[in-house]
Short mmCIF file of N, CA and C in Angstrom, two decimals:
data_model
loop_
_atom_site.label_atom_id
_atom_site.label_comp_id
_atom_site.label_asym_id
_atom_site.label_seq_id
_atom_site.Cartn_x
_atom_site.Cartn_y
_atom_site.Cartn_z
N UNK A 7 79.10 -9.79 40.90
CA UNK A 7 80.05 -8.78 41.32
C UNK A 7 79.71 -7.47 40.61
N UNK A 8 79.63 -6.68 41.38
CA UNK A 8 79.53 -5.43 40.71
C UNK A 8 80.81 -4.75 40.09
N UNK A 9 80.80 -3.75 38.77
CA UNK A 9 82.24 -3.70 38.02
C UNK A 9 82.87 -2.78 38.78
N UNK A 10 82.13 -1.67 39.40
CA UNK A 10 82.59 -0.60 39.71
C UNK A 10 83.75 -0.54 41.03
N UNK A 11 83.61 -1.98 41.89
CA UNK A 11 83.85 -2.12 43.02
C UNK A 11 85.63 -3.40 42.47
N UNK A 12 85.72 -3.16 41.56
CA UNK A 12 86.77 -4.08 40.78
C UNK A 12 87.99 -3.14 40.89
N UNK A 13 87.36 -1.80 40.86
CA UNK A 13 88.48 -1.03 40.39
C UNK A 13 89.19 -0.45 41.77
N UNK A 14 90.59 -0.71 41.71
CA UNK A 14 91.05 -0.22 42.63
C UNK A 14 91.25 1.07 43.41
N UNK A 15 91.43 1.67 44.66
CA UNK A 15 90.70 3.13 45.39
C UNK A 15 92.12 3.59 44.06
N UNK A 16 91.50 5.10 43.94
CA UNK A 16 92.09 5.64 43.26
C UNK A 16 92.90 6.51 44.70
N UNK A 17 94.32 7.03 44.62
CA UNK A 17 94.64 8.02 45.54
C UNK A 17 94.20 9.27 45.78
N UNK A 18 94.25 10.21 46.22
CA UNK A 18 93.87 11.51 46.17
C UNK A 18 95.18 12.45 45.32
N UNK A 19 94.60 13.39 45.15
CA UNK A 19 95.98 13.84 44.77
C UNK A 19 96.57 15.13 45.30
N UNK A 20 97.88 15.51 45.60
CA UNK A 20 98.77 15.90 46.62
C UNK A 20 98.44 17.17 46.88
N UNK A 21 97.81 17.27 47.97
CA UNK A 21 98.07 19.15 48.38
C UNK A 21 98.44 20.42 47.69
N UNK A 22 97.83 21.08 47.22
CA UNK A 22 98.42 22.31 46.69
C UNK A 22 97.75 23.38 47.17
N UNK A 23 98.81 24.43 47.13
CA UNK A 23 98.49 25.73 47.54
C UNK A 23 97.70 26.59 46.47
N UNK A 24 96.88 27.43 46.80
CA UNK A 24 96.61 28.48 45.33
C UNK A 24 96.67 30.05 46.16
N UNK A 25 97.31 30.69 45.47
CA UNK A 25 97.32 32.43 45.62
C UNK A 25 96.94 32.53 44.32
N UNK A 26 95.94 33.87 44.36
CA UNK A 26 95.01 34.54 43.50
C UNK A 26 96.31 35.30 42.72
N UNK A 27 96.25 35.58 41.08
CA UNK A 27 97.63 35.91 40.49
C UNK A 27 96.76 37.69 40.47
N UNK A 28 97.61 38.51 39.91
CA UNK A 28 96.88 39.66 40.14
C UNK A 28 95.88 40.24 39.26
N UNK A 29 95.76 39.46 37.90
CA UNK A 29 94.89 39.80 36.92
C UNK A 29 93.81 39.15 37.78
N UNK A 30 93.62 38.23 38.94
CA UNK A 30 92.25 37.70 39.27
C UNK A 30 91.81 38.88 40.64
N UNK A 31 93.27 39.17 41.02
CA UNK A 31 92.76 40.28 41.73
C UNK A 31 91.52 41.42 41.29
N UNK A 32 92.43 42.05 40.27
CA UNK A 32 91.93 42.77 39.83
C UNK A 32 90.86 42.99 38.73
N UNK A 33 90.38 41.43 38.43
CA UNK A 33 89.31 41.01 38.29
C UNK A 33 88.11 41.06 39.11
N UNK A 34 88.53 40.90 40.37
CA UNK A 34 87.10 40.90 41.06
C UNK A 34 87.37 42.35 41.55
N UNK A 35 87.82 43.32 41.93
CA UNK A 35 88.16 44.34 41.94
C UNK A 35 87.48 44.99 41.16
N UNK A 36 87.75 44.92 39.90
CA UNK A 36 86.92 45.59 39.04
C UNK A 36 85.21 45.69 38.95
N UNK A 37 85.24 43.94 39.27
CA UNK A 37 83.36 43.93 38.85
C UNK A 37 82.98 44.67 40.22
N UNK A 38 83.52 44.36 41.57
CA UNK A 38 83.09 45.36 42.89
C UNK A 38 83.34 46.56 42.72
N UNK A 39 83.79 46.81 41.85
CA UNK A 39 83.48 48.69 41.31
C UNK A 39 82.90 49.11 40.24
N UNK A 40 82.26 47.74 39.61
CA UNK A 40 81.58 48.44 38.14
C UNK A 40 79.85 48.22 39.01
N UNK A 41 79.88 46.81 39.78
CA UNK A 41 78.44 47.06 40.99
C UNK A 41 78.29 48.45 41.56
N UNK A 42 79.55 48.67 42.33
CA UNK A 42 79.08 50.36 43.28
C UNK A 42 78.58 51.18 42.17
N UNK A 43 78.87 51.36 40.50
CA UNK A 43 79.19 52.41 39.89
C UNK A 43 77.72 52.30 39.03
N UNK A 44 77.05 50.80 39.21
CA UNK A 44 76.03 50.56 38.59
C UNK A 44 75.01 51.46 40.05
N UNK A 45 75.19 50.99 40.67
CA UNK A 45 73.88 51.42 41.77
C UNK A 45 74.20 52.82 42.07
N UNK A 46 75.37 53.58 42.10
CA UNK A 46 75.26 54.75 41.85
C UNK A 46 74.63 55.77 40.88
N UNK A 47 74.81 55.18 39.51
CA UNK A 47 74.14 55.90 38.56
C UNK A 47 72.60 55.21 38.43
N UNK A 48 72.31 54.39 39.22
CA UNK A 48 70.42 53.66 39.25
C UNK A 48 70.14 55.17 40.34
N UNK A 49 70.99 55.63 41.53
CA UNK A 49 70.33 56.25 42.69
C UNK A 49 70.42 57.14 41.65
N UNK A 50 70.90 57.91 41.08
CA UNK A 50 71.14 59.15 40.79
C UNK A 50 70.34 59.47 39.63
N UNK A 51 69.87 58.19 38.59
CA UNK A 51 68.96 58.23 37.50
C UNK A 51 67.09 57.86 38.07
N UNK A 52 67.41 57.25 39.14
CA UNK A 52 65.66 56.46 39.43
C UNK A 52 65.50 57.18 40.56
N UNK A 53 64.11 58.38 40.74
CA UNK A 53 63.35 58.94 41.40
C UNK A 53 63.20 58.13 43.06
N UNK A 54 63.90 57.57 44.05
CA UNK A 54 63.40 57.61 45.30
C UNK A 54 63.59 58.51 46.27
N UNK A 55 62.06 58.53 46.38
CA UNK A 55 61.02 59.12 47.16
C UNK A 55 60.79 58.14 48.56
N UNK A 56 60.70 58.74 49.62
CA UNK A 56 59.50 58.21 50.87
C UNK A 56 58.29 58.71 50.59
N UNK A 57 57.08 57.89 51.10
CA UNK A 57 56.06 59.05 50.92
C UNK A 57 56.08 59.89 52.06
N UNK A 58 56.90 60.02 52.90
CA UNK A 58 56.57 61.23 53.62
C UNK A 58 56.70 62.51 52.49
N UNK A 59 58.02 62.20 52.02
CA UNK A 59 58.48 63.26 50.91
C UNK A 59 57.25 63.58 49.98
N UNK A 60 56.66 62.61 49.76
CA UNK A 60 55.28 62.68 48.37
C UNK A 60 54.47 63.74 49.12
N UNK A 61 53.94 63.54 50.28
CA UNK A 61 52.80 63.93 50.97
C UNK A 61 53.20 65.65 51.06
N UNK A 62 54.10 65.58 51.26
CA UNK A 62 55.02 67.22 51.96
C UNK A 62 55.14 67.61 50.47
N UNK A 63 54.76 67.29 49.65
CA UNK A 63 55.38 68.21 48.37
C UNK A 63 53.65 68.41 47.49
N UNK A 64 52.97 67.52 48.20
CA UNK A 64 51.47 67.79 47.63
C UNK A 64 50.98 69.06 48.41
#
């Protein structure tokens, strides 16, 4: 006999609801504005160029 199959089904357990409380709101809130605020200051600090732009300025 195998032991594992001894043990009786366990139940599941009962339904619950979850709503996000507002510190988790504004948790993810935050990091989706510290991302925009990161890639804003990368565009605005790191040089892109097309090379059309390269070619036209040689």
């Amino acid at each position: 006999m195998v032991p594992p199959l001894i043990v009786p089904v366990l139940q599941g357990l009962p339904w619950g609801y979850y709503y996000p409380t507002l510190v988790e709101w504004l948790s993810s809130l935050g990091i989706v504005a510290f991302g925009l605020f990161l890639y804003t200051v990368a565009i605005k600090a790191l040089p892109i160029d097309t090379i059309k732009d390269i070619r036209e300025e040689k």
